[in-house]
Structures are given as C-alpha cells and as structure tokens.
C-alpha cells in the first residue's frame, strides 16, 4: 500500500511540475501571440470585422466618418472619450494600446489560475488570440470583458461571505443593464436562478439523494422551464415586450438578408414566420438554437474560413463539460457560482445572438469566468481540499 501511495505521490508531483511548465510556456508565448494577432487584425482581416469599432471611433474623434448612434454606442463612446488622454485617432493606435495593457491583465489571470494541462494551454492561447483580434479594441466587447473580469475577481477573492459575493456578482451584472446593455437584467435574473438551482441540486447530490445524471437532467429541466415560464409571463402580462424579445434576432438578421456578411446567421428553424405567435413555438426554437450555438456543426458546410470557429467552440464545449463535472464532483462554492454565471450568460445570449461570429466574440469576453472554474486559484483549490 505504501508503494502505491508513493507512486501516486510521484505522479502527482510530476503532474504539478508539468502544469507549472505549461503555465510558463503560455506566459512566454503571450507576446509572440500579441504580435501575430496585431498583424492579422491590422493587415489581414477585412474592415467588416470592425464595423462597430469604426463607428465608436468616429463618435469619439467626432470626425463624421460614420453616423453617431445612441444607446450603448453613446455610452461606450463617452467612456473612451474620457479615457482618451493620448488623443488617439485610428483603430490601430487604440488596438496596440489596449492589447498591450490587457496582455498584462491576461498574464496576471494566468498567473493567478492554477497550471493548465496541454489542451487547456492551447485553449488559453487561442482565447488570447481571439481577445486580441475581437475584444481588446475600442468598442463594446472590451467593456463586457471588464464586467465579467470584475465578477470573476469578486467570486475568487478569499472570503467566506458567500452570500454577499453572490449578491455583488449579480449587482454588477444588473448595473450593466442600467448604463450599457439593457438585456443584462435578463442575464442577472438567469444567473440568480442558476445559482439557486445548482446549489440546491448540489446539496442533494452530496447527501446521496440524487445521482449525477439525475442532477444534470433536473438542472436542464429547471433552467429551460424557467425560460419558458418567463416567456409565458411576458406573453400574458406584456405582449409587446414578449414580441420585442422574441423578434430581436429576426429584426437584426432581416436587415442583412442576402448580404455576404450574413453567412453564419442564426435564424429559427421551426415556423420562423410565426416566431412571435406563442411561447411554445419560441421555446422549441430557443432549445434548438442553444444546441446550435454550442455545437455549430452547420458551419462545417459553409467553408474553410469557419473551421477556426468550429475548433474554438469545440474547445469551449469540452471545457464547459469539464467544468460541469468538476462542479458535480468536488467543487467549491466559488466554482459553482462561476459556472452559474456562465450558464446564465449563455441562456440570455441564446435569446439574442444573431450569428455565430457575434456569439464567439461575445463568448470569449466571458473567458475569466471559465478560466477560474477549470483552473481555480490556490485559495479555491485549498477550499476544495478542506471540504473533502
């Protein structure tokens, strides 16, 4: 028995050494990845990838190149106008500045997290490349990244006041609905409900009252049931609001019909012309669209340019399944709340995301949440050990 324990101990030490080495390699590759990403985004990728960024830059510089839009665009323009101490005038200047600053932020996240295995290392580097290309620029997505970074920090800071951490995370998401994106109130509601469901089911699991499969089945039933009930209530109480939510994807995509930039749109498959007619039809399409977003097989038939999106989503799905397994078996409260945040955000995104490109761009902004579930910081890992 002692020999077996010694072998397991040596294997554990070897595994930890390998993960530490992987972390060092990831950190060393951040700067080369930054240079490659900047080259791609500045010299290779077409302007259509940065349509929103160009509009916001125009609003900040007031050069009149594009029409100013209200709402979240004006909010983001105001934020960057306040931050524009260097009076930057081009997307490339903003991109270089923000990518440099957030390389440091990203490195600190990797340092704080535990060491990754080989697959996780590839995922971290792929995520970093996508963040440099799509998110770390003047625009709305970097604000969203900062919001989820704040939520992740709140949830992983050492503290046993779990309820207050949950409330703080939900309030951060709710506050975003007040000044940035209205639909984040839906994210906050779905996160709160996901926390309640996962904590109740996890408690039953640890007591031996439920198996893993039953917990997963009930979690799926409860969250989708909640979405259905939510839509029924909207349908009955405020049909105008129900129609607005049910039609938001269609309204966005309808204006792009026939466009070369609309190859990856996510439109309803079942009776799309009657999308606003009843909640049952809506929830059927909603369920199908959530599966399509997580497993975008259809992109394989749209050309080789979509393969990187498929590979990245496959990585994300793999790690999400791993995160769920972690939270079912031996997780801390912080990990389960982080998973609830990711689930709540995904459930809300399934209402609105108009195409797969937008989904990947917005999904990558939630990177700090998924990172700390699968690679928890030392204080969270120790809490899990103590709970055994």
PDB file of C-alpha atoms in Angstrom, residues 1-147:
ATOM      1  CA  UNK A   1       0.000   0.000   0.000  1.00  0.00           C
ATOM      2  CA  UNK A   2       2.828   2.323   0.880  1.00  0.00           C
ATOM      3  CA  UNK A   3       4.446   1.716  -2.514  1.00  0.00           C
ATOM      4  CA  UNK A   4       1.108   2.591  -4.182  1.00  0.00           C
ATOM      5  CA  UNK A   5       0.851   5.804  -2.216  1.00  0.00           C
ATOM      6  CA  UNK A   6       4.450   6.705  -3.101  1.00  0.00           C
ATOM      7  CA  UNK A   7       3.791   6.114  -6.801  1.00  0.00           C
ATOM      8  CA  UNK A   8       0.647   8.251  -6.718  1.00  0.00           C
ATOM      9  CA  UNK A   9       2.591  10.938  -4.868  1.00  0.00           C
ATOM     10  CA  UNK A  10       5.359  10.900  -7.507  1.00  0.00           C
ATOM     11  CA  UNK A  11       2.763  11.027 -10.297  1.00  0.00           C
ATOM     12  CA  UNK A  12       1.071  13.969  -8.594  1.00  0.00           C
ATOM     13  CA  UNK A  13       4.378  15.818  -8.274  1.00  0.00           C
ATOM     14  CA  UNK A  14       5.184  15.105 -11.934  1.00  0.00           C
ATOM     15  CA  UNK A  15       1.747  16.318 -12.964  1.00  0.00           C
ATOM     16  CA  UNK A  16       2.107  19.522 -10.975  1.00  0.00           C
ATOM     17  CA  UNK A  17       5.561  20.132 -12.472  1.00  0.00           C
ATOM     18  CA  UNK A  18       4.172  19.637 -15.976  1.00  0.00           C
ATOM     19  CA  UNK A  19       1.336  22.101 -15.315  1.00  0.00           C
ATOM     20  CA  UNK A  20       3.767  24.672 -13.926  1.00  0.00           C
ATOM     21  CA  UNK A  21       5.911  24.290 -17.039  1.00  0.00           C
ATOM     22  CA  UNK A  22       2.822  24.707 -19.220  1.00  0.00           C
ATOM     23  CA  UNK A  23       1.968  27.923 -17.419  1.00  0.00           C
ATOM     24  CA  UNK A  24       5.482  29.261 -18.053  1.00  0.00           C
ATOM     25  CA  UNK A  25       5.246  28.335 -21.737  1.00  0.00           C
ATOM     26  CA  UNK A  26       1.844  30.062 -22.037  1.00  0.00           C
ATOM     27  CA  UNK A  27       3.200  33.216 -20.428  1.00  0.00           C
ATOM     28  CA  UNK A  28       6.248  33.218 -22.720  1.00  0.00           C
ATOM     29  CA  UNK A  29       4.036  32.845 -25.783  1.00  0.00           C
ATOM     30  CA  UNK A  30       1.759  35.767 -24.951  1.00  0.00           C
ATOM     31  CA  UNK A  31       3.961  38.411 -26.547  1.00  0.00           C
ATOM     32  CA  UNK A  32       4.520  36.482 -29.824  1.00  0.00           C
ATOM     33  CA  UNK A  33       0.773  35.811 -29.904  1.00  0.00           C
ATOM     34  CA  UNK A  34       0.163  39.526 -29.432  1.00  0.00           C
ATOM     35  CA  UNK A  35       2.382  40.383 -32.410  1.00  0.00           C
ATOM     36  CA  UNK A  36       0.702  37.796 -34.654  1.00  0.00           C
ATOM     37  CA  UNK A  37      -2.779  38.934 -33.595  1.00  0.00           C
ATOM     38  CA  UNK A  38      -1.936  42.579 -34.243  1.00  0.00           C
ATOM     39  CA  UNK A  39      -0.588  41.718 -37.687  1.00  0.00           C
ATOM     40  CA  UNK A  40      -3.740  39.769 -38.547  1.00  0.00           C
ATOM     41  CA  UNK A  41      -6.131  42.407 -37.245  1.00  0.00           C
ATOM     42  CA  UNK A  42      -4.293  45.394 -38.785  1.00  0.00           C
ATOM     43  CA  UNK A  43      -3.034  43.957 -42.086  1.00  0.00           C
ATOM     44  CA  UNK A  44      -5.122  40.879 -42.972  1.00  0.00           C
ATOM     45  CA  UNK A  45      -8.680  40.892 -41.604  1.00  0.00           C
ATOM     46  CA  UNK A  46     -11.264  42.907 -43.572  1.00  0.00           C
ATOM     47  CA  UNK A  47     -12.913  46.064 -42.231  1.00  0.00           C
ATOM     48  CA  UNK A  48     -16.267  44.257 -41.726  1.00  0.00           C
ATOM     49  CA  UNK A  49     -14.853  42.675 -38.567  1.00  0.00           C
ATOM     50  CA  UNK A  50     -14.517  46.130 -37.018  1.00  0.00           C
ATOM     51  CA  UNK A  51     -17.677  47.880 -38.157  1.00  0.00           C
ATOM     52  CA  UNK A  52     -18.835  48.743 -34.619  1.00  0.00           C
ATOM     53  CA  UNK A  53     -15.313  49.751 -33.573  1.00  0.00           C
ATOM     54  CA  UNK A  54     -15.068  52.150 -36.519  1.00  0.00           C
ATOM     55  CA  UNK A  55     -18.389  53.763 -35.602  1.00  0.00           C
ATOM     56  CA  UNK A  56     -17.390  54.242 -31.972  1.00  0.00           C
ATOM     57  CA  UNK A  57     -14.007  55.654 -33.018  1.00  0.00           C
ATOM     58  CA  UNK A  58     -15.841  58.122 -35.250  1.00  0.00           C
ATOM     59  CA  UNK A  59     -18.047  59.133 -32.312  1.00  0.00           C
ATOM     60  CA  UNK A  60     -15.034  59.578 -30.028  1.00  0.00           C
ATOM     61  CA  UNK A  61     -12.995  61.618 -32.506  1.00  0.00           C
ATOM     62  CA  UNK A  62     -16.093  63.358 -33.932  1.00  0.00           C
ATOM     63  CA  UNK A  63     -14.632  63.070 -37.415  1.00  0.00           C
ATOM     64  CA  UNK A  64     -18.044  62.484 -39.021  1.00  0.00           C
ATOM     65  CA  UNK A  65     -16.878  59.342 -40.846  1.00  0.00           C
ATOM     66  CA  UNK A  66     -19.918  57.394 -39.600  1.00  0.00           C
ATOM     67  CA  UNK A  67     -23.292  58.360 -38.193  1.00  0.00           C
ATOM     68  CA  UNK A  68     -23.405  58.523 -34.403  1.00  0.00           C
ATOM     69  CA  UNK A  69     -25.751  56.033 -32.766  1.00  0.00           C
ATOM     70  CA  UNK A  70     -27.446  56.357 -29.386  1.00  0.00           C
ATOM     71  CA  UNK A  71     -27.833  53.770 -26.622  1.00  0.00           C
ATOM     72  CA  UNK A  72     -24.882  51.547 -25.737  1.00  0.00           C
ATOM     73  CA  UNK A  73     -22.824  53.074 -28.572  1.00  0.00           C
ATOM     74  CA  UNK A  74     -23.058  56.512 -26.985  1.00  0.00           C
ATOM     75  CA  UNK A  75     -22.230  55.084 -23.555  1.00  0.00           C
ATOM     76  CA  UNK A  76     -19.095  53.381 -24.856  1.00  0.00           C
ATOM     77  CA  UNK A  77     -18.104  56.485 -26.830  1.00  0.00           C
ATOM     78  CA  UNK A  78     -18.410  58.555 -23.650  1.00  0.00           C
ATOM     79  CA  UNK A  79     -16.239  56.087 -21.728  1.00  0.00           C
ATOM     80  CA  UNK A  80     -13.473  56.113 -24.335  1.00  0.00           C
ATOM     81  CA  UNK A  81     -13.698  59.884 -24.751  1.00  0.00           C
ATOM     82  CA  UNK A  82     -12.997  60.170 -21.026  1.00  0.00           C
ATOM     83  CA  UNK A  83     -10.080  57.698 -21.276  1.00  0.00           C
ATOM     84  CA  UNK A  84      -8.570  59.227 -24.426  1.00  0.00           C
ATOM     85  CA  UNK A  85      -5.715  61.078 -22.745  1.00  0.00           C
ATOM     86  CA  UNK A  86      -3.383  60.425 -25.701  1.00  0.00           C
ATOM     87  CA  UNK A  87      -5.910  61.715 -28.281  1.00  0.00           C
ATOM     88  CA  UNK A  88      -5.707  58.587 -30.432  1.00  0.00           C
ATOM     89  CA  UNK A  89      -7.212  58.853 -33.896  1.00  0.00           C
ATOM     90  CA  UNK A  90      -7.037  55.401 -35.507  1.00  0.00           C
ATOM     91  CA  UNK A  91      -8.201  51.879 -34.716  1.00  0.00           C
ATOM     92  CA  UNK A  92      -4.624  50.613 -34.935  1.00  0.00           C
ATOM     93  CA  UNK A  93      -3.475  53.041 -32.246  1.00  0.00           C
ATOM     94  CA  UNK A  94      -6.294  52.013 -29.912  1.00  0.00           C
ATOM     95  CA  UNK A  95      -5.710  48.334 -30.667  1.00  0.00           C
ATOM     96  CA  UNK A  96      -1.972  48.493 -29.922  1.00  0.00           C
ATOM     97  CA  UNK A  97      -2.531  50.412 -26.680  1.00  0.00           C
ATOM     98  CA  UNK A  98      -5.338  48.222 -25.364  1.00  0.00           C
ATOM     99  CA  UNK A  99      -3.739  44.935 -26.448  1.00  0.00           C
ATOM    100  CA  UNK A 100      -0.546  45.929 -24.623  1.00  0.00           C
ATOM    101  CA  UNK A 101      -2.396  46.876 -21.437  1.00  0.00           C
ATOM    102  CA  UNK A 102      -4.574  43.777 -21.453  1.00  0.00           C
ATOM    103  CA  UNK A 103      -1.641  41.470 -22.171  1.00  0.00           C
ATOM    104  CA  UNK A 104      -0.553  42.370 -18.636  1.00  0.00           C
ATOM    105  CA  UNK A 105      -4.088  41.770 -17.329  1.00  0.00           C
ATOM    106  CA  UNK A 106      -4.271  38.427 -19.133  1.00  0.00           C
ATOM    107  CA  UNK A 107      -0.848  37.391 -17.814  1.00  0.00           C
ATOM    108  CA  UNK A 108      -1.996  38.153 -14.254  1.00  0.00           C
ATOM    109  CA  UNK A 109      -5.095  35.984 -14.795  1.00  0.00           C
ATOM    110  CA  UNK A 110      -2.936  33.079 -15.990  1.00  0.00           C
ATOM    111  CA  UNK A 111      -0.528  33.553 -13.082  1.00  0.00           C
ATOM    112  CA  UNK A 112      -3.357  33.584 -10.548  1.00  0.00           C
ATOM    113  CA  UNK A 113      -5.020  30.485 -12.016  1.00  0.00           C
ATOM    114  CA  UNK A 114      -3.625  27.011 -11.452  1.00  0.00           C
ATOM    115  CA  UNK A 115      -1.386  25.412 -14.057  1.00  0.00           C
ATOM    116  CA  UNK A 116      -3.055  24.135 -17.259  1.00  0.00           C
ATOM    117  CA  UNK A 117      -2.634  20.804 -18.999  1.00  0.00           C
ATOM    118  CA  UNK A 118      -1.753  20.683 -22.696  1.00  0.00           C
ATOM    119  CA  UNK A 119      -5.326  21.060 -24.021  1.00  0.00           C
ATOM    120  CA  UNK A 120      -6.083  23.862 -21.586  1.00  0.00           C
ATOM    121  CA  UNK A 121      -2.864  25.617 -22.624  1.00  0.00           C
ATOM    122  CA  UNK A 122      -3.945  25.583 -26.273  1.00  0.00           C
ATOM    123  CA  UNK A 123      -7.351  26.918 -25.247  1.00  0.00           C
ATOM    124  CA  UNK A 124      -5.818  29.766 -23.232  1.00  0.00           C
ATOM    125  CA  UNK A 125      -3.601  30.815 -26.140  1.00  0.00           C
ATOM    126  CA  UNK A 126      -6.464  30.530 -28.648  1.00  0.00           C
ATOM    127  CA  UNK A 127      -8.648  32.625 -26.343  1.00  0.00           C
ATOM    128  CA  UNK A 128      -5.900  35.218 -26.017  1.00  0.00           C
ATOM    129  CA  UNK A 129      -5.539  35.454 -29.799  1.00  0.00           C
ATOM    130  CA  UNK A 130      -9.293  35.928 -30.239  1.00  0.00           C
ATOM    131  CA  UNK A 131      -9.406  38.511 -27.462  1.00  0.00           C
ATOM    132  CA  UNK A 132      -6.656  40.488 -29.192  1.00  0.00           C
ATOM    133  CA  UNK A 133      -8.461  40.313 -32.530  1.00  0.00           C
ATOM    134  CA  UNK A 134     -12.059  40.921 -31.443  1.00  0.00           C
ATOM    135  CA  UNK A 135     -12.192  42.320 -27.914  1.00  0.00           C
ATOM    136  CA  UNK A 136      -9.124  44.353 -26.943  1.00  0.00           C
ATOM    137  CA  UNK A 137     -10.055  47.325 -29.087  1.00  0.00           C
ATOM    138  CA  UNK A 138     -12.122  50.477 -28.803  1.00  0.00           C
ATOM    139  CA  UNK A 139     -15.646  49.077 -28.647  1.00  0.00           C
ATOM    140  CA  UNK A 140     -18.369  47.430 -26.610  1.00  0.00           C
ATOM    141  CA  UNK A 141     -16.792  43.995 -26.171  1.00  0.00           C
ATOM    142  CA  UNK A 142     -13.892  45.195 -24.032  1.00  0.00           C
ATOM    143  CA  UNK A 143     -16.413  46.772 -21.624  1.00  0.00           C
ATOM    144  CA  UNK A 144     -18.173  43.414 -21.422  1.00  0.00           C
ATOM    145  CA  UNK A 145     -14.846  41.675 -20.753  1.00  0.00           C
ATOM    146  CA  UNK A 146     -14.141  44.088 -17.888  1.00  0.00           C
ATOM    147  CA  UNK A 147     -17.587  43.427 -16.410  1.00  0.00           C
TER     148      UNK A 147
END
